[in-house]
Short mmCIF file of C-alpha atoms in Angstrom, two decimals:
data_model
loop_
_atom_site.label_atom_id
_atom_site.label_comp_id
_atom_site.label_asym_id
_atom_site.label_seq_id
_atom_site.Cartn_x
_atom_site.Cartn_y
_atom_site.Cartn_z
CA UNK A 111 0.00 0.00 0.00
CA UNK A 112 1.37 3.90 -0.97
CA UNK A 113 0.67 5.68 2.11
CA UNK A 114 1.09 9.41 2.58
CA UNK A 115 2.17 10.57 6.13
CA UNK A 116 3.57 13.93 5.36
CA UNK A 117 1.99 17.22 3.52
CA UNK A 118 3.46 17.38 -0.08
CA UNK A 119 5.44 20.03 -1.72
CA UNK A 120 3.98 22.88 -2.82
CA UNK A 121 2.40 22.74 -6.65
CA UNK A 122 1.78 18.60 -6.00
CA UNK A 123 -1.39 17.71 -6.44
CA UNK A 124 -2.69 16.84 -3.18
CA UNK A 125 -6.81 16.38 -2.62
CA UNK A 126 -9.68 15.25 -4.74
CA UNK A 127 -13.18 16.21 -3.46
CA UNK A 128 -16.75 15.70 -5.15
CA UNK A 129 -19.84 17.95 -4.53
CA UNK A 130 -23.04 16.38 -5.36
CA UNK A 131 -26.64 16.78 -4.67
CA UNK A 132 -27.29 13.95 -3.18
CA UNK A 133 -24.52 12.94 -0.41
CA UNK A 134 -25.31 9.31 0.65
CA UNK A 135 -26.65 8.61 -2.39
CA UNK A 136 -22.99 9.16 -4.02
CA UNK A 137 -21.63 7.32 -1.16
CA UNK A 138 -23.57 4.04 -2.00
CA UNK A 139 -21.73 4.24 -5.69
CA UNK A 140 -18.69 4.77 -5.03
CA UNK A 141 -18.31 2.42 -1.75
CA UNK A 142 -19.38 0.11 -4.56
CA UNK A 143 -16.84 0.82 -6.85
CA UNK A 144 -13.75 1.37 -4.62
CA UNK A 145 -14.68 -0.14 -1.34
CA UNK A 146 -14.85 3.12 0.30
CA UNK A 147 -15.20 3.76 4.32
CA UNK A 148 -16.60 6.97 5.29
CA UNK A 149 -16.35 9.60 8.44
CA UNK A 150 -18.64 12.44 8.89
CA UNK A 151 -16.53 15.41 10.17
CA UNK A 152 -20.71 17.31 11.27
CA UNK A 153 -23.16 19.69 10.81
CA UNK A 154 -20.49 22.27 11.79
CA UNK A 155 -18.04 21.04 8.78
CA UNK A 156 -21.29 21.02 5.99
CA UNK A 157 -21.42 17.00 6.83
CA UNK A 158 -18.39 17.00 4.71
CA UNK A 159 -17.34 13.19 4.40
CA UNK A 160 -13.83 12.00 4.46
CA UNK A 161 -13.89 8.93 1.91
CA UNK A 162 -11.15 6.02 2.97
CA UNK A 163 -9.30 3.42 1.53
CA UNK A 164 -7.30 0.74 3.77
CA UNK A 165 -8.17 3.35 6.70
CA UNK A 166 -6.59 6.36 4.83
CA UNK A 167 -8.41 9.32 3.69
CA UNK A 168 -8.78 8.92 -0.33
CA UNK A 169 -10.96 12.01 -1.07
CA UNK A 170 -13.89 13.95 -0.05
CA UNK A 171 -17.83 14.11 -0.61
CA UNK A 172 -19.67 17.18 0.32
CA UNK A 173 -23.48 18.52 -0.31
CA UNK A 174 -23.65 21.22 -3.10
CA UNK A 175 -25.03 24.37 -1.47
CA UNK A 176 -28.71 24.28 -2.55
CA UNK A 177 -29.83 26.00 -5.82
CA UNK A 178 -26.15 25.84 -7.50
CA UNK A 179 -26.11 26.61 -10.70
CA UNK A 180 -23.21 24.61 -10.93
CA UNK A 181 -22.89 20.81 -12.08
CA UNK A 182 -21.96 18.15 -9.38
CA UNK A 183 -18.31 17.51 -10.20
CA UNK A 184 -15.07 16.37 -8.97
CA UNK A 185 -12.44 18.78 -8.22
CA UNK A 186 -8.40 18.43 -7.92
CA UNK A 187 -5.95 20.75 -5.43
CA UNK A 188 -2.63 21.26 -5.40
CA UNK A 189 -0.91 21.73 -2.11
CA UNK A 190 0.20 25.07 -1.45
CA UNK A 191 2.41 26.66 1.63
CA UNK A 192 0.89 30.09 1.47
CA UNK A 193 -2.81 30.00 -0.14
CA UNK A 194 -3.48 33.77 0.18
CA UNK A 195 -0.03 34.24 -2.11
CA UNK A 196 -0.97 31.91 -4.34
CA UNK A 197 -4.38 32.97 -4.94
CA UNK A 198 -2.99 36.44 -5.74
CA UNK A 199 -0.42 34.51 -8.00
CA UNK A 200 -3.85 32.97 -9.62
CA UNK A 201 -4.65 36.64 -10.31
CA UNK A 202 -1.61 38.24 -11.58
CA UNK A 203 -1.17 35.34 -13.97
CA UNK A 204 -4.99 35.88 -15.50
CA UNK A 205 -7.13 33.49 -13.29
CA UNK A 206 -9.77 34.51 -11.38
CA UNK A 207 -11.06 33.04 -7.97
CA UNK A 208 -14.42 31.66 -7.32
CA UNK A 209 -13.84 31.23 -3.43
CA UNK A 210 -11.44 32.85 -1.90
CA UNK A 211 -9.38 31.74 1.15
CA UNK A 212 -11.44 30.14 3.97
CA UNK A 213 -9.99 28.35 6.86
CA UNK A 214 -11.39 24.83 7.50
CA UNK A 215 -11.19 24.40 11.35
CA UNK A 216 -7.67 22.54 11.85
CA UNK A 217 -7.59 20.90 8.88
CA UNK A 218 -5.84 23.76 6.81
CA UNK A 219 -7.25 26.44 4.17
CA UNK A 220 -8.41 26.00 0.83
CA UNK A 221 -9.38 28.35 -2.00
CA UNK A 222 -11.32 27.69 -5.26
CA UNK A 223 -9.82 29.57 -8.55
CA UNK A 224 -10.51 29.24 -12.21
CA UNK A 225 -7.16 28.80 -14.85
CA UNK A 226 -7.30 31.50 -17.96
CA UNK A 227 -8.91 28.95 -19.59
CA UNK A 228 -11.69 27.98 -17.74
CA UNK A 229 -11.11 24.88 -15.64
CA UNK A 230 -11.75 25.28 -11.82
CA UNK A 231 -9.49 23.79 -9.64
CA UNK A 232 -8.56 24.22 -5.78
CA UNK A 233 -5.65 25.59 -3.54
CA UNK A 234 -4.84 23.16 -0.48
CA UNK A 235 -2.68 24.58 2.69
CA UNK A 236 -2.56 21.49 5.00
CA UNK A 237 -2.42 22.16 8.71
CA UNK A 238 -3.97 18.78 10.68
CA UNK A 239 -5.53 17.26 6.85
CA UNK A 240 -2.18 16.74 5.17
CA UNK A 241 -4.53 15.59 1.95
CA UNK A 242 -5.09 12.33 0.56
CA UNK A 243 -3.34 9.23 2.96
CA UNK A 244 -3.52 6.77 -0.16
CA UNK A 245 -2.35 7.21 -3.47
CA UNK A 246 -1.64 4.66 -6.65
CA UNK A 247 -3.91 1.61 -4.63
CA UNK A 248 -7.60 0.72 -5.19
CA UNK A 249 -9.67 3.68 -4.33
CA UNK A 250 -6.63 6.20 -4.14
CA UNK A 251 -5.89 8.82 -6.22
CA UNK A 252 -3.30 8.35 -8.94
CA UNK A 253 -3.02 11.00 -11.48
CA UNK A 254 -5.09 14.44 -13.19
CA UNK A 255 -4.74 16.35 -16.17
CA UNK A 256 -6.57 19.46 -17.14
CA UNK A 257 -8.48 19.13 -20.53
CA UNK A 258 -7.91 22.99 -22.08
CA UNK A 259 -8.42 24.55 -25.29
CA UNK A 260 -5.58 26.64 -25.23
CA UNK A 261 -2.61 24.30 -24.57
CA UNK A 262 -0.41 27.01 -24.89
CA UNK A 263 -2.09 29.15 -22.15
CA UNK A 264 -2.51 26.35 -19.75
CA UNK A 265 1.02 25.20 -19.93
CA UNK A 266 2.07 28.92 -19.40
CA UNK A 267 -0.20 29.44 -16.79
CA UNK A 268 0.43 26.58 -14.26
CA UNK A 269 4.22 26.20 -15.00
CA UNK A 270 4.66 29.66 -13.53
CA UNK A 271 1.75 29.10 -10.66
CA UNK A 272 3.47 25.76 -9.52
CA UNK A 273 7.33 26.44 -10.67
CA UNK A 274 7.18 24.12 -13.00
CA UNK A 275 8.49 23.56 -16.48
CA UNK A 276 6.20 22.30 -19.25
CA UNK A 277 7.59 18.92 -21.71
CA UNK A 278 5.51 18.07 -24.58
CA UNK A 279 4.79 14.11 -25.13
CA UNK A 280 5.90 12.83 -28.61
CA UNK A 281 3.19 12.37 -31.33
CA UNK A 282 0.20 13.76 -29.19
CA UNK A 283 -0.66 17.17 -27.59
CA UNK A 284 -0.27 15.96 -24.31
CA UNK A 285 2.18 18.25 -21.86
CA UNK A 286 3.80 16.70 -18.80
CA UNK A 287 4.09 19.36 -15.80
CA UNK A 288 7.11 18.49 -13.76
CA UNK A 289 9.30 19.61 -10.77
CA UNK A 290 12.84 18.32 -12.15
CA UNK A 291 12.58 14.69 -12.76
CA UNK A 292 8.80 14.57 -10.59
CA UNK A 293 5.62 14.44 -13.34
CA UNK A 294 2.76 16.58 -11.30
CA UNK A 295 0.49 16.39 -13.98
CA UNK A 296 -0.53 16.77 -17.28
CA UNK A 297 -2.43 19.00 -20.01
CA UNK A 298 -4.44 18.07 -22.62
CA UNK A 299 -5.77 19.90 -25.89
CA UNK A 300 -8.85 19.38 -26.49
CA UNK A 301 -10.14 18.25 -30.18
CA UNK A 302 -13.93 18.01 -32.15
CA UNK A 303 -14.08 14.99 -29.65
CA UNK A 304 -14.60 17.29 -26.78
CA UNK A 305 -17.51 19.44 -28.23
CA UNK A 306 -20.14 20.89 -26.05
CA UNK A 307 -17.91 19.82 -22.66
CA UNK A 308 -16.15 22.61 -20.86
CA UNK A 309 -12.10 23.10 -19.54
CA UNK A 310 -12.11 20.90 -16.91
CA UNK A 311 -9.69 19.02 -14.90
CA UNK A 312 -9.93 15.27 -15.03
CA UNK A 313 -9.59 13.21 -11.68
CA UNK A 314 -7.87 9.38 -11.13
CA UNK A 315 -8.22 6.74 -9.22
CA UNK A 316 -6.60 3.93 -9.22
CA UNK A 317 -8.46 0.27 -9.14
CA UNK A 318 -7.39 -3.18 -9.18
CA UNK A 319 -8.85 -4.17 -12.15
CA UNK A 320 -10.34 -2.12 -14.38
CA UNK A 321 -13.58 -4.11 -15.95
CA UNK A 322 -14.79 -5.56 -12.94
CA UNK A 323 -14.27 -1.61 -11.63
CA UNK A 324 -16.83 -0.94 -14.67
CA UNK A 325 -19.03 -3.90 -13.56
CA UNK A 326 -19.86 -2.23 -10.36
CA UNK A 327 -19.95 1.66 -11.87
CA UNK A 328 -23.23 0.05 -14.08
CA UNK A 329 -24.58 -2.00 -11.18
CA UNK A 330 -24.51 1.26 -9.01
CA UNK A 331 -26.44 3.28 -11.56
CA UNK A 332 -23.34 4.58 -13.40
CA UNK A 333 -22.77 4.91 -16.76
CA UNK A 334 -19.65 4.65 -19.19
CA UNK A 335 -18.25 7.69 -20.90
CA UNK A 336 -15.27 5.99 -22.27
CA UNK A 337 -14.45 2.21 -22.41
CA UNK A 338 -11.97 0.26 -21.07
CA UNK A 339 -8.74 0.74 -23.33
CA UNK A 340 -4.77 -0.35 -22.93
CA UNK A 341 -1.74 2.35 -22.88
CA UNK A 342 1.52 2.54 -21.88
CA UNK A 343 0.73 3.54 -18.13
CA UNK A 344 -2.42 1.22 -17.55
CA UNK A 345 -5.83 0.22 -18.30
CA UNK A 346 -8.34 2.98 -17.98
CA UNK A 347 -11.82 4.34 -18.96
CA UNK A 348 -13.58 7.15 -18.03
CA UNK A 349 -17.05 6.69 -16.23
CA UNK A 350 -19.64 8.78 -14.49
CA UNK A 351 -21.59 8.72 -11.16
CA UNK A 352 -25.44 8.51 -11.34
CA UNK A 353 -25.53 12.70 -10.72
CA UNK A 354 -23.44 12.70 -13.49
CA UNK A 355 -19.97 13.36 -11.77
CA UNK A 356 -17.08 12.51 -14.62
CA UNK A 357 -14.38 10.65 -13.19
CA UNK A 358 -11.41 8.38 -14.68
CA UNK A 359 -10.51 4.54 -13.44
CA UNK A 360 -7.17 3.07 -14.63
CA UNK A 361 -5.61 -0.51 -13.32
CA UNK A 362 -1.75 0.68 -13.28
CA UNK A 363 0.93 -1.89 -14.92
CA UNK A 364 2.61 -3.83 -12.10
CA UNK A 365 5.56 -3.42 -11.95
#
């Protein structure tokens, strides 16, 4: 098991939390996909759940604030030592903020921003909630991209928000964001294949195997976006929660 004991370094992506309309609802699905455990941090915390694999914190469910206008949806944070300065980073660099920074008990701070290109995405200063416990295991996160329009822009954008330098993959336009010889995270350009669906940042878990991991997302009232397919760095697909919560699956190679 890939435990996490420590906070990470700044610009790493750290947390993966879900707001949905319907809170035990989502927790049914996925504890039937990954296994999850849950604890209920209370009333006074939103009845924010802490989702766990192997006894680890994984990621987060939370109720979307009645009336949102806004789609239930995963989002991805990156760890940060000094949220305030990086939110006004956000801003100088041409991203705007859709929450700005709040102070979650002592758990750490958090801030909600929005890349010149459209995805949303969160800021993560740990303090007692160093971010996810599991990573690269069943249940655990494992890797996110942000799907963009403007390549360019995005690449230009979160290399100089995270310190990191941009590397283009060969034969696809696909950017690796790194810290030296540590991948953070990638960009995609979206093509026609993307029409009508918004910049967004794409969340991963990891599973043990991916088509019985599709089994249960249809027997919990899921549906398939993309089917099971092989690559390099796993098996993956790309499924959806029965609110309609986009989310990627992918069985890594052993090793």
């Amino acid at each position: 098991m890939t435990t996490r004991t420590e906070k990470r370094t700044a610009g790493e992506p750290t947390w993966f939390d879900l707001m949905t309309p319907d809170v035990e609802a989502a927790k049914a699905f996925y504890k039937e996909v990954f296994g999850w455990d849950y604890f209920d941090t209370g009333a006074d915390f939103g009845n924010y759940n802490m989702a766990m694999a192997q006894g680890r914190n994984a990621a987060g469910i939370g109720p979307m604030p009645p009336g949102s206008p806004m789609p239930s949806a995963w989002t991805m944070y990156f760890a940060s030592d000094d949220a305030a300065a990086d939110v006004a980073r956000v801003k100088a660099l041409g991203g705007q903020i859709i929450a700005d920074v709040m102070v979650i008990g002592d758990s750490g701070s958090m801030a909600l921003c929005v890349d010149p290109t459209g995805a949303v995405f969160g800021l993560w200063q740990a303090a007692q909630h160093i971010g996810a416990g599991v990573e690269n295991e069943h249940g655990g996160m494992t890797w996110c991209e942000v799907n963009t329009r403007d390549s360019a822009a995005a690449c230009d954008f979160y290399a100089k928000l995270l310190n990191a330098t941009a590397a283009k993959m060969e034969g696809m336009e696909y950017y690796m964001l790194q810290h030296g010889d540590q991948t953070l995270c990638g960009v995609l350009q979206m093509d026609e294949n993307w029409e009508g669906i918004p910049p967004c940042w794409s969340c991963y878990f990891a599973v043990d195997n991916t088509d019985a991991a599709l089994t249960g997302v249809v027997a919990a009232g899921g549906q398939v976006r993309v089917p099971a397919f092989d690559m390099p760095y796993g098996r993956m697909a790309v499924v959806s929660d029965p609110a309609g919560a986009v989310f990627s699956i992918v069985q890594l190679p052993t090793a």
